[in-house]
mmCIF file of C-alpha atoms in Angstrom:
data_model
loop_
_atom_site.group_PDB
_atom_site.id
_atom_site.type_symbol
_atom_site.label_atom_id
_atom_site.label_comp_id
_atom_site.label_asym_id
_atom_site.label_seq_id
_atom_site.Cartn_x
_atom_site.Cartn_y
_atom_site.Cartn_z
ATOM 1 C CA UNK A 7 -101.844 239.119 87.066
ATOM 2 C CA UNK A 8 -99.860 242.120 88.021
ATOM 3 C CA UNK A 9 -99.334 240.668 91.847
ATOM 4 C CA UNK A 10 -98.271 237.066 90.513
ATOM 5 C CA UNK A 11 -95.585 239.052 88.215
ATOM 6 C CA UNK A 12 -94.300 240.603 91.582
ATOM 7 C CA UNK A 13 -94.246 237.432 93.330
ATOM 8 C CA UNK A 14 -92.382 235.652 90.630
ATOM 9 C CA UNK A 15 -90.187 238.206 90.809
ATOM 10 C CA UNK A 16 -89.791 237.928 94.498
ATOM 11 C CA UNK A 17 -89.250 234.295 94.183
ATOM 12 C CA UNK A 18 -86.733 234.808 91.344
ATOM 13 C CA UNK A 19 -83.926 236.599 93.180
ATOM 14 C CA UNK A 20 -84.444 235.074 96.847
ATOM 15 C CA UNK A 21 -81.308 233.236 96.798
ATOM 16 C CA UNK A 22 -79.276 236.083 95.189
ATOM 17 C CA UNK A 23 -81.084 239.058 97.282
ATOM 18 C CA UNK A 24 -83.453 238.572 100.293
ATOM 19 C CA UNK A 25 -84.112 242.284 100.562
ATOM 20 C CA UNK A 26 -85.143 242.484 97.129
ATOM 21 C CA UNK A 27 -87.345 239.125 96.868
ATOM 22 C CA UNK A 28 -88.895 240.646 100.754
ATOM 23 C CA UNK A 29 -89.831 243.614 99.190
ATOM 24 C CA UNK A 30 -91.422 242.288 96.305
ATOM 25 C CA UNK A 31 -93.137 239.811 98.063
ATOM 26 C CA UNK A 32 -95.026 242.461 100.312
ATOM 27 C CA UNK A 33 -95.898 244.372 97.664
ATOM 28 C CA UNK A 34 -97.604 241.712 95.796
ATOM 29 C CA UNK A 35 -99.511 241.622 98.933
ATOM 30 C CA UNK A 36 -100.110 245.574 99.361
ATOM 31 C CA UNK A 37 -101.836 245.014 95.541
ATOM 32 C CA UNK A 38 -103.980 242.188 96.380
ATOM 33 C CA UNK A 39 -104.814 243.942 99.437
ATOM 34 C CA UNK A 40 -105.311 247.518 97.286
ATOM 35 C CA UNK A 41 -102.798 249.397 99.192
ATOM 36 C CA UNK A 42 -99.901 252.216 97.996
ATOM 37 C CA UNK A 43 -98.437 249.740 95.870
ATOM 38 C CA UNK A 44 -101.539 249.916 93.548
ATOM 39 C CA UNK A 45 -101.479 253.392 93.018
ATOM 40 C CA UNK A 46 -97.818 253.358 92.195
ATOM 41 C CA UNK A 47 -98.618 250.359 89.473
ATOM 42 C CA UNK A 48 -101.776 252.241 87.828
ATOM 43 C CA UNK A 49 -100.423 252.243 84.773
ATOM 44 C CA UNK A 50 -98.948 248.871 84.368
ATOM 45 C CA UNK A 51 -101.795 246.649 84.910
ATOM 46 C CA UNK A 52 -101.503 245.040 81.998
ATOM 47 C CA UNK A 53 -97.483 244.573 81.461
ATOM 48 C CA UNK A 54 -96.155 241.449 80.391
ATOM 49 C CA UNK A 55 -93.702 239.176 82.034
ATOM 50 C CA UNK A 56 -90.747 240.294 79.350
ATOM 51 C CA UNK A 57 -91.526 244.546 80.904
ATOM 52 C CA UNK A 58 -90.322 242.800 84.908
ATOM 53 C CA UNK A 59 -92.788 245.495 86.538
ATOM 54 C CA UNK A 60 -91.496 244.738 89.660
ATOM 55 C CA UNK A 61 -87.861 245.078 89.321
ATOM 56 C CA UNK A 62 -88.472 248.956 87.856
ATOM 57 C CA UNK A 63 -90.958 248.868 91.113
ATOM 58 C CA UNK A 64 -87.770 248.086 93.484
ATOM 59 C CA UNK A 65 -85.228 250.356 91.659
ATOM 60 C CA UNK A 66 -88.105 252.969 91.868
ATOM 61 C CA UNK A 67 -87.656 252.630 95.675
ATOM 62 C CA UNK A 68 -84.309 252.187 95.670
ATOM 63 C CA UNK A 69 -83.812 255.539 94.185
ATOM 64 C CA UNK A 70 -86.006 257.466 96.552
ATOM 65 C CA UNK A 71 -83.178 255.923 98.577
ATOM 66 C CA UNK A 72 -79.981 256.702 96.926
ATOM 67 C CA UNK A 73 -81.272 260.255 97.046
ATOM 68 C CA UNK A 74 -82.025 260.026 100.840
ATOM 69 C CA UNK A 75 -85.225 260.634 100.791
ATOM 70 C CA UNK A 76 -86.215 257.888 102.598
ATOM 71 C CA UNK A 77 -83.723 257.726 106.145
ATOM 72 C CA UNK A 78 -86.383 254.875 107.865
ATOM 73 C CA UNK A 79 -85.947 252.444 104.463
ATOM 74 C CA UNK A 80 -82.208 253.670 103.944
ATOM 75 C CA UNK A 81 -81.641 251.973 107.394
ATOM 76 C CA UNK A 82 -82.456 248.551 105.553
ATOM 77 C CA UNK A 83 -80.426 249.302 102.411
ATOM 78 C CA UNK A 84 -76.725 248.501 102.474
ATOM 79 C CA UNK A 85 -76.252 250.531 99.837
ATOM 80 C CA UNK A 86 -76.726 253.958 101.557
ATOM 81 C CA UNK A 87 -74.768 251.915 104.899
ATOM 82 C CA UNK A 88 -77.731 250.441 106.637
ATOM 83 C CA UNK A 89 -78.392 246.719 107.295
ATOM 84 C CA UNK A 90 -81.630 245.047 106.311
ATOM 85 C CA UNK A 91 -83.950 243.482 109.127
ATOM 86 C CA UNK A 92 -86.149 241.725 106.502
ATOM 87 C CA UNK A 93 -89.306 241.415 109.573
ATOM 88 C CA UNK A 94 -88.966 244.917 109.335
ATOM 89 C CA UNK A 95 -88.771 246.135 105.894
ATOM 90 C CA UNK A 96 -92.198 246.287 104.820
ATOM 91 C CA UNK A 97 -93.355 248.523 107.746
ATOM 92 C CA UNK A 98 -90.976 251.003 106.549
ATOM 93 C CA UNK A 99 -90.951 250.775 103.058
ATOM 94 C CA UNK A 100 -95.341 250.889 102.634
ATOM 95 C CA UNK A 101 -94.966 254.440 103.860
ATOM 96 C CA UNK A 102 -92.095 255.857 101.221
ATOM 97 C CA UNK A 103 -94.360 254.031 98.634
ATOM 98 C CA UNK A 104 -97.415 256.022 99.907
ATOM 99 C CA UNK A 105 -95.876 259.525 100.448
ATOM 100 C CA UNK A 106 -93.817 259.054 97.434
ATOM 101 C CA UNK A 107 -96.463 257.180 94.958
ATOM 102 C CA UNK A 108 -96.760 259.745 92.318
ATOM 103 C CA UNK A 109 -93.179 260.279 92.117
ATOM 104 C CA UNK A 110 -92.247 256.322 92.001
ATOM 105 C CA UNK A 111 -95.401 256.282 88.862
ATOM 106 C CA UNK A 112 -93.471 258.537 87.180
ATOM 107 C CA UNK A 113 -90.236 256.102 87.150
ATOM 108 C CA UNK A 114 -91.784 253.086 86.738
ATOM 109 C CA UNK A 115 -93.586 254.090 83.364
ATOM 110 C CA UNK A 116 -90.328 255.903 82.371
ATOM 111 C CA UNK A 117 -87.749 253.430 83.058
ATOM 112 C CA UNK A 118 -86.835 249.880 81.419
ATOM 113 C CA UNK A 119 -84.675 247.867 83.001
ATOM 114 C CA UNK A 120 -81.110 248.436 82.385
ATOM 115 C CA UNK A 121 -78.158 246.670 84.530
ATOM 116 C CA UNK A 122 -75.372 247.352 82.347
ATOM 117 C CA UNK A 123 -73.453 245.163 84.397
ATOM 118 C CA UNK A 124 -69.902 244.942 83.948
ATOM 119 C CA UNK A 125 -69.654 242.176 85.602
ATOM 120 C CA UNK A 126 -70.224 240.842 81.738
ATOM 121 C CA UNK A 127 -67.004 242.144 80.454
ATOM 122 C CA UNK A 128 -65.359 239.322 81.940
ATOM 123 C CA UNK A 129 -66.682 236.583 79.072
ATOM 124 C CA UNK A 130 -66.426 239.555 76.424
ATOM 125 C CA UNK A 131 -62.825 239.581 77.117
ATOM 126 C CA UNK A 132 -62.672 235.953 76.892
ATOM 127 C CA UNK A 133 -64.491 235.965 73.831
ATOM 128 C CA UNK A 134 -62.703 238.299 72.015
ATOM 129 C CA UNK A 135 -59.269 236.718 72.652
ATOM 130 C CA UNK A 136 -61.109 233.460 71.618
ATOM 131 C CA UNK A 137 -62.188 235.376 67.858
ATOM 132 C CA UNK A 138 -58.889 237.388 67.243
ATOM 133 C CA UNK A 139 -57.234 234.313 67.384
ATOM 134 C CA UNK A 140 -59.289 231.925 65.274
ATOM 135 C CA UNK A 141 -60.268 234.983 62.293
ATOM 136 C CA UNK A 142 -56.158 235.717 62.483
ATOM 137 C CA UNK A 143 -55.766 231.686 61.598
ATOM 138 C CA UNK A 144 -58.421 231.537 59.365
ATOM 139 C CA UNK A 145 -56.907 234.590 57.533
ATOM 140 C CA UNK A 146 -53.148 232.918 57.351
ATOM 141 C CA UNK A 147 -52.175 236.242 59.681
ATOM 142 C CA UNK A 148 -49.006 235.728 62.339
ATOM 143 C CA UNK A 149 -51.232 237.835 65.052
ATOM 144 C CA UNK A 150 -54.585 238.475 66.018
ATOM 145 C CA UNK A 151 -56.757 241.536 64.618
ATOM 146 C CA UNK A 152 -57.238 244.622 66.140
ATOM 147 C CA UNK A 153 -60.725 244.939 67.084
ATOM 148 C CA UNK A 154 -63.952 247.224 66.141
ATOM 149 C CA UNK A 155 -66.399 246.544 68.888
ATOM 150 C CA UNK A 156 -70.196 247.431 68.014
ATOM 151 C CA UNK A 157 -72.603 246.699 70.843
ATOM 152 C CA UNK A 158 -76.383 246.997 70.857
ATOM 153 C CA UNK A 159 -78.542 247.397 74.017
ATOM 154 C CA UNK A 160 -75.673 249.330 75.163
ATOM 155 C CA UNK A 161 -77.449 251.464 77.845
ATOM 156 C CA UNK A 162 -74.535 253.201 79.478
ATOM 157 C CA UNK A 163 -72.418 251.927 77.433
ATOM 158 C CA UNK A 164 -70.172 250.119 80.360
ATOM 159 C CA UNK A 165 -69.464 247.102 78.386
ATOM 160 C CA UNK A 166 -67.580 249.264 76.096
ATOM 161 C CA UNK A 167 -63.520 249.088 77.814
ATOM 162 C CA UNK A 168 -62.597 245.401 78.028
ATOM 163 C CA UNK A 169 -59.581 246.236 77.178
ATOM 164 C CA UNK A 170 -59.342 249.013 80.486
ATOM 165 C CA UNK A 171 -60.127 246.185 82.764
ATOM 166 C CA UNK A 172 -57.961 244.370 85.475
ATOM 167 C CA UNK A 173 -59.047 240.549 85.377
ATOM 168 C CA UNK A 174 -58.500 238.792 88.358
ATOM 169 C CA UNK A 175 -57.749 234.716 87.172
ATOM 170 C CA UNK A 176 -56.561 233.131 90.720
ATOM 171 C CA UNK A 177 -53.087 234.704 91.204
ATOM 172 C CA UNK A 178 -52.587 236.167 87.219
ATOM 173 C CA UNK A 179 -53.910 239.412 86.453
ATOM 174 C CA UNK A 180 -54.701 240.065 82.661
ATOM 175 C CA UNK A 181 -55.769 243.317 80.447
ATOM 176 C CA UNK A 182 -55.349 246.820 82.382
ATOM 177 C CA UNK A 183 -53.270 245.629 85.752
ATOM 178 C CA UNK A 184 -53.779 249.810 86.563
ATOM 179 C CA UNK A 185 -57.272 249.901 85.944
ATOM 180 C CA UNK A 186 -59.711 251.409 88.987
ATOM 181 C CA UNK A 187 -62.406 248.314 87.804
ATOM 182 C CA UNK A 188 -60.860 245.255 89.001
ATOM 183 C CA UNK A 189 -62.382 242.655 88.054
ATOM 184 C CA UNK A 190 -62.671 238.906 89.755
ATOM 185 C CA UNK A 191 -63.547 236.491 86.855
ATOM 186 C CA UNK A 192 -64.554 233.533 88.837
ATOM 187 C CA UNK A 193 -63.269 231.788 85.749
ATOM 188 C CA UNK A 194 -63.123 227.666 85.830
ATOM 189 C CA UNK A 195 -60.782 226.723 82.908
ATOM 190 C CA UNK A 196 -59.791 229.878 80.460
ATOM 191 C CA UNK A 197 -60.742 230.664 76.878
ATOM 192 C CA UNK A 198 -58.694 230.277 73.741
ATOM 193 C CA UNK A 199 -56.182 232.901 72.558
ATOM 194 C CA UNK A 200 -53.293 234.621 74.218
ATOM 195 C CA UNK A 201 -54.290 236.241 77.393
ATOM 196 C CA UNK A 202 -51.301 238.054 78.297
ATOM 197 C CA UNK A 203 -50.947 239.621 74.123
ATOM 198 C CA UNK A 204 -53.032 243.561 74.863
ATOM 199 C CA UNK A 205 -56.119 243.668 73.054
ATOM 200 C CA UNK A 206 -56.291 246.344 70.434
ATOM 201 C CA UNK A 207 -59.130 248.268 69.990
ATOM 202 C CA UNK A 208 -59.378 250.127 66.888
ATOM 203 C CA UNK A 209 -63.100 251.662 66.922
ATOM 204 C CA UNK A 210 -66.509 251.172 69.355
ATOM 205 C CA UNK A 211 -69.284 252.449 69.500
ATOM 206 C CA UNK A 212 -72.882 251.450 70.733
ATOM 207 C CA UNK A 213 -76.668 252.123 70.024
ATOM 208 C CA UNK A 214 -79.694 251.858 72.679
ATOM 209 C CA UNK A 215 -83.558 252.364 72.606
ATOM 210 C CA UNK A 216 -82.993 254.398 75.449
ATOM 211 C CA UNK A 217 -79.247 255.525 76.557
ATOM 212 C CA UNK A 218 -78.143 256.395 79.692
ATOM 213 C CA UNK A 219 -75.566 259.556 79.719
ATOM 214 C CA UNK A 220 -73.613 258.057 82.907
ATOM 215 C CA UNK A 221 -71.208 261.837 82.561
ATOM 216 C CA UNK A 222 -74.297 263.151 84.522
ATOM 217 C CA UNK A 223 -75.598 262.043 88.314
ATOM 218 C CA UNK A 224 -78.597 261.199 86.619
ATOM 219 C CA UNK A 225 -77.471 258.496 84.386
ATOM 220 C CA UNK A 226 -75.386 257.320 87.321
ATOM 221 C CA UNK A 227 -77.926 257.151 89.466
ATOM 222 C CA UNK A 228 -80.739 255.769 87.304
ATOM 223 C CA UNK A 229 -77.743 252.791 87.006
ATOM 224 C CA UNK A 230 -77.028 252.459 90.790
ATOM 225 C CA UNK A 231 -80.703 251.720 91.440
ATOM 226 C CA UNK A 232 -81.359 248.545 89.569
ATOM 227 C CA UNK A 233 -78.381 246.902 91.482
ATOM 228 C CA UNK A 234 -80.396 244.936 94.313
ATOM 229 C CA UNK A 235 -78.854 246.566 97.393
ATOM 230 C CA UNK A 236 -77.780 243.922 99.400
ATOM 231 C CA UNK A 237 -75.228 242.537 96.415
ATOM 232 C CA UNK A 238 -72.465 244.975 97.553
ATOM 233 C CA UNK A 239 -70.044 243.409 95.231
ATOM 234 C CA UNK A 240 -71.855 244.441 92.368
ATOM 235 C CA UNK A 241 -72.691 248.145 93.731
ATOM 236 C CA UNK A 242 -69.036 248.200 93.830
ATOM 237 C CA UNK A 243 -68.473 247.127 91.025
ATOM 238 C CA UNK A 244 -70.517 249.043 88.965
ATOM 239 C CA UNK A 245 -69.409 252.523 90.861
ATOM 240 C CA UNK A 246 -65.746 251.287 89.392
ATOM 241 C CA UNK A 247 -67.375 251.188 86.131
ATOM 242 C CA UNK A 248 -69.040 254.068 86.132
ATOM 243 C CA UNK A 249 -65.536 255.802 87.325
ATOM 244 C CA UNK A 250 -63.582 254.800 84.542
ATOM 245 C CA UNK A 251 -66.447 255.647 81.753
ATOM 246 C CA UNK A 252 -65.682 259.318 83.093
ATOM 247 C CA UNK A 253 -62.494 259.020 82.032
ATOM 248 C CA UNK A 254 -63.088 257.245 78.310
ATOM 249 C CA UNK A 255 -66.096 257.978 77.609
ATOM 250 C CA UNK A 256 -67.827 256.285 74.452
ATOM 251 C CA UNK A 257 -70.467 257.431 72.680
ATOM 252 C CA UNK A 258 -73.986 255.340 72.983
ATOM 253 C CA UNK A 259 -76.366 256.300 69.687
ATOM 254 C CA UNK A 260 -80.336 256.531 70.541
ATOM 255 C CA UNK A 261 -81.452 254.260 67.726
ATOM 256 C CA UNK A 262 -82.982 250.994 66.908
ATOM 257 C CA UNK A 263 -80.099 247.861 66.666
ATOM 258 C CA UNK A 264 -81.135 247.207 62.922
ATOM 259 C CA UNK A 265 -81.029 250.564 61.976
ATOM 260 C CA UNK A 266 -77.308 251.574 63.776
ATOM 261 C CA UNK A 267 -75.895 248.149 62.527
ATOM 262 C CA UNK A 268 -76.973 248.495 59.260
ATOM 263 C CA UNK A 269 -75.450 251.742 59.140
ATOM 264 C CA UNK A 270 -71.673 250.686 60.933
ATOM 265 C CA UNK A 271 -71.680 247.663 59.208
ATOM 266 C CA UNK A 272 -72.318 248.948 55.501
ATOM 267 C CA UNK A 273 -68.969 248.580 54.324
ATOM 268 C CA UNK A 274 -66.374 246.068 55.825
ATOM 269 C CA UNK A 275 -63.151 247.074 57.186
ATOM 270 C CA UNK A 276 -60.240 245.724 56.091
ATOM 271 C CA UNK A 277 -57.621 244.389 57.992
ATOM 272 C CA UNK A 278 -60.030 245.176 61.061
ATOM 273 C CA UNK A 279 -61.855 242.404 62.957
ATOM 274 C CA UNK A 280 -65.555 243.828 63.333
ATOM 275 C CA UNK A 281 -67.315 241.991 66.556
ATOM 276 C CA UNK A 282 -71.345 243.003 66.794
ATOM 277 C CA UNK A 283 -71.769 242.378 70.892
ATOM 278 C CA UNK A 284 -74.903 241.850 72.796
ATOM 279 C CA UNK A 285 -75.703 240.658 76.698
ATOM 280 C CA UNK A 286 -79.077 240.045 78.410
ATOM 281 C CA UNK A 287 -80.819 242.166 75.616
ATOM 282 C CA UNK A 288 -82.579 240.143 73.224
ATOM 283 C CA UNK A 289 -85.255 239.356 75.378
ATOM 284 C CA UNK A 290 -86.418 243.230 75.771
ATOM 285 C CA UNK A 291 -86.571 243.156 71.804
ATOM 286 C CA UNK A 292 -89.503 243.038 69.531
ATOM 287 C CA UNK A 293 -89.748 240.031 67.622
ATOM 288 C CA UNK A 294 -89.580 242.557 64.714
ATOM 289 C CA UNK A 295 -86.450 244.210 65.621
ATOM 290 C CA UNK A 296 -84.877 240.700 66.363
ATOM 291 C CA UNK A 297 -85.584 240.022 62.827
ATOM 292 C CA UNK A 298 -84.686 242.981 61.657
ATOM 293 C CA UNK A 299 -81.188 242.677 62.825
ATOM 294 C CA UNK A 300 -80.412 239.037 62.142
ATOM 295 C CA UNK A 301 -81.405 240.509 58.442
ATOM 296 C CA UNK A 302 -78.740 243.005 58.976
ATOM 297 C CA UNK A 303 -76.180 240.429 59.964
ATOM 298 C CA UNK A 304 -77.086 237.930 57.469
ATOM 299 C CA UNK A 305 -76.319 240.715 54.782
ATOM 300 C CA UNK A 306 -72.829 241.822 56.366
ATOM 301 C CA UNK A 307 -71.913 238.347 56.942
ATOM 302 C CA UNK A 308 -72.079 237.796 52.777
ATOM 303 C CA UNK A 309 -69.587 240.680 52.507
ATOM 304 C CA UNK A 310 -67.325 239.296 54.986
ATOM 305 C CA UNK A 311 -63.761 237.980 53.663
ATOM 306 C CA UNK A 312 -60.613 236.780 55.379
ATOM 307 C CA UNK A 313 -59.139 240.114 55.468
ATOM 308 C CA UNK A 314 -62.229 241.691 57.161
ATOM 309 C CA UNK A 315 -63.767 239.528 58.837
ATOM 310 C CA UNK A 316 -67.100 239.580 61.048
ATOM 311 C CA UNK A 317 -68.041 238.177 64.230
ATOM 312 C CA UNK A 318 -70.541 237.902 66.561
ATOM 313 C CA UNK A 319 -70.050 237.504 70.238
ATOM 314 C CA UNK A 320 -73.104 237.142 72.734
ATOM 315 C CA UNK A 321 -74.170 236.675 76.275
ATOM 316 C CA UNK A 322 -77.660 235.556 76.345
ATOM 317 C CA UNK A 323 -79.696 233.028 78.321
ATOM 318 C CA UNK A 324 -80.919 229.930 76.754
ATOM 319 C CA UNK A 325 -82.480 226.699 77.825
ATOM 320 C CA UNK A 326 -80.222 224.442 79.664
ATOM 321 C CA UNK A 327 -80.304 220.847 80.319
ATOM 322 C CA UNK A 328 -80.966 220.847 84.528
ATOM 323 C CA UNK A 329 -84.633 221.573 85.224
ATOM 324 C CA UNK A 330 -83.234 222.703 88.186
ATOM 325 C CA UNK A 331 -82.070 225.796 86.220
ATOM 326 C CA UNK A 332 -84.804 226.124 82.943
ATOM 327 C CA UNK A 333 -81.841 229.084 81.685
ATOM 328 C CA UNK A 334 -78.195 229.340 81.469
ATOM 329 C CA UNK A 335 -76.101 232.159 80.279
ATOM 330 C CA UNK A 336 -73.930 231.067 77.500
ATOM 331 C CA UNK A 337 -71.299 233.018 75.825
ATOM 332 C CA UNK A 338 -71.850 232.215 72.169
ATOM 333 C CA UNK A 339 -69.828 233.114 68.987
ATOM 334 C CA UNK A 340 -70.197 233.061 65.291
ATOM 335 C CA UNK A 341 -67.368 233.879 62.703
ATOM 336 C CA UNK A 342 -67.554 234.886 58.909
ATOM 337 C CA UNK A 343 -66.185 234.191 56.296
ATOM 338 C CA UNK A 344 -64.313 231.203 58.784
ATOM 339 C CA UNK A 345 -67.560 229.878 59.246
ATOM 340 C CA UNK A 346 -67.492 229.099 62.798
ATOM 341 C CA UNK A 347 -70.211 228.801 65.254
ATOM 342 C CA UNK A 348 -69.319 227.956 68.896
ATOM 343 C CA UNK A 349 -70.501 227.889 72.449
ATOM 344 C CA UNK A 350 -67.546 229.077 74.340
ATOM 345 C CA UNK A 351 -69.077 228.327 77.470
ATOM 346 C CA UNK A 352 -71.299 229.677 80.657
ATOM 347 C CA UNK A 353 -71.661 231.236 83.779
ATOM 348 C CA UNK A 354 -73.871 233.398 86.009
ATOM 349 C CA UNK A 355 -76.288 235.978 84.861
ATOM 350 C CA UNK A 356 -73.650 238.742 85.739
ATOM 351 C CA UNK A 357 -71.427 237.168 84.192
ATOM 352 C CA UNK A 358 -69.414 235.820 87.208
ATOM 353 C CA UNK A 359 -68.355 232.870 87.515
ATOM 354 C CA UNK A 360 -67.765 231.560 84.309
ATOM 355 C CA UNK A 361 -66.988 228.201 82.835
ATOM 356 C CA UNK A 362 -64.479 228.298 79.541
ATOM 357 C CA UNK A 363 -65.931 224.860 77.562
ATOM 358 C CA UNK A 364 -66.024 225.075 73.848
ATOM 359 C CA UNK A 365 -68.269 223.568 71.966
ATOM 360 C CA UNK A 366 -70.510 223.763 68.775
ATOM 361 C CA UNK A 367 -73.211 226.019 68.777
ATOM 362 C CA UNK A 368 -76.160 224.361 67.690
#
């Protein structure tokens, strides 16, 4: 069972990184075969499809990496300046699995999965010109709310600055043209709402099982390792990210999502648009918690009104229409009191490119 998770895995991200899909691939092998790989995966025999063993498995490796601890691998790993020869890889990484097994245990139980890409700021953006704009009509107001931006599954909390964000739209540049995180939207079409009016962001905060401090080179790192190395867009991307959190940083709550939303969204704010935010996270919830904070929404959403209104904006995959592609990742928003529910439209699991078509959500 464990193996077949790993090559799943493997043959999940082939197109999007053949170092990453090579590696897994061998080590489903190394366990069938009861090699290092086995030992490293003692305690995770029994994990589910939803815990992606494997991918903590490569970022586990990847770390030993980053910290260069591993100069034959680091040779392969673009990241640290090498080049991958995928004939290669295995030979080289089967030995940092077995001198390092214990250590790569440790992070593999320890760690969940946490991107945090940034990448996913571009839609966010989108989205929240998209809800400013249709709460401020709904609400009879000349120009769009200022914005209180609550996001859950937060990790790092990188999500957190759309508003300190360059966004590269073919030869326009909208939000923060200074900012050090420049980001290329890949956008076909654009979303609702006036691009080139400054968001204004009154209040944000997030909440996460397990945050990530990225102020310290262990929250940076633990970050850096789930990028698959050979996507050097992304690594830069992210260390761009990571730059400008040092200098806004935002504070990410250890707590469940029910129990921080119920708490931010107690009382509603007037004359403040309050947007709860969430990408690529629901699927690492319990079905408890999930109904736990629709509960928590439902409630808010009653004490909603015109002049303080509610929204909620997320990126989430959801069955799409091509069996070619059983998931798509649609940017989704609902709006109370207005009563709006819309798909906005959908892109790529980072969140780049991106296709702006509205639509009901249904």
């Amino acid at each position: 069972m464990l193996a077949e998770l790993f090559r799943q895995s493997a043959r999940d991200c082939a197109g999007a990184s053949p170092l990453t899909s090579t590696l897994l691939a061998a080590a489903s092998a190394d366990l069938d075969s009861g090699g290092p790989t086995r030992r490293v995966m003692a305690n995770a025999e029994r994990a589910r499809a939803g815990d992606v063993p494997a991918l903590r498995f490569a970022a586990a490796v990847h770390r030993v990496v980053l910290e260069g601890r591993a100069p034959a691998l680091a040779a392969h790993y673009p990241t640290v300046g090498g080049s991958p020869e995928l004939g290669a890889l295995w030979a080289d990484a089967r030995g940092v699995v077995e001198e390092h097994a214990d250590e790569l245990r440790a992070l593999v139980d320890t760690t969940t999965v946490q991107t945090n890409e940034p990448g996913r700021s571009g839609p966010l953006f989108g989205g929240l010109h998209t809800a400013t704009a249709l709460a401020a009509a709904a609400a009879g107001r000349r120009t769009p709310f200022p914005v209180r931006l609550l996001e859950v599954g937060a990790s790092g909390g990188l999500n957190l600055r759309p508003h300190r964000i360059a966004y590269l739209h073919g030869d326009r540049v909208f939000g923060d043209p200074g900012s050090p995180l420049r980001l290329d939207t890949g956008w076909s079409g654009e979303p609702d709402g006036d691009l080139d009016r400054p968001l204004r962001l009154v209040g944000r905060g997030g909440c996460d099982p397990n945050p990530v401090d990225v102020s310290t080179v262990d929250g940076r790192q633990h970050l850096l390792s789930f990028v698959w190395p050979d996507q050097r867009e992304r690594w830069t991307r992210l260390g761009a990210a990571l730059d400008l959190a040092a200098v806004d940083p935002v504070p990410v709550r250890r707590a469940p999502a029910s129990e921080w939303l119920g708490e931010q969204l107690a009382r509603p704010e007037r004359d403040v648009l309050t947007v709860v935010w969430h990408s690529v996270v629901w699927q690492y919830a319990s079905a408890a918690e999930r109904a736990a904070g629709r509960a928590v929404l439902a409630s808010a959403a009653e004490r909603a009104t015109a002049a303080a209104p509610l929204a909620l904006l997320v990126f989430e995959p959801r069955r799409g229409h091509d069996p070619a592609l059983p998931h798509e990742f649609q940017l989704l928003l609902k709006l109370w009191p207005a009563g709006r529910s819309l798909r906005l439209g959908a892109g790529g699991p980072h969140g780049t490119p991106f296709t702006w078509e509205s639509a009901p959500w249904v």
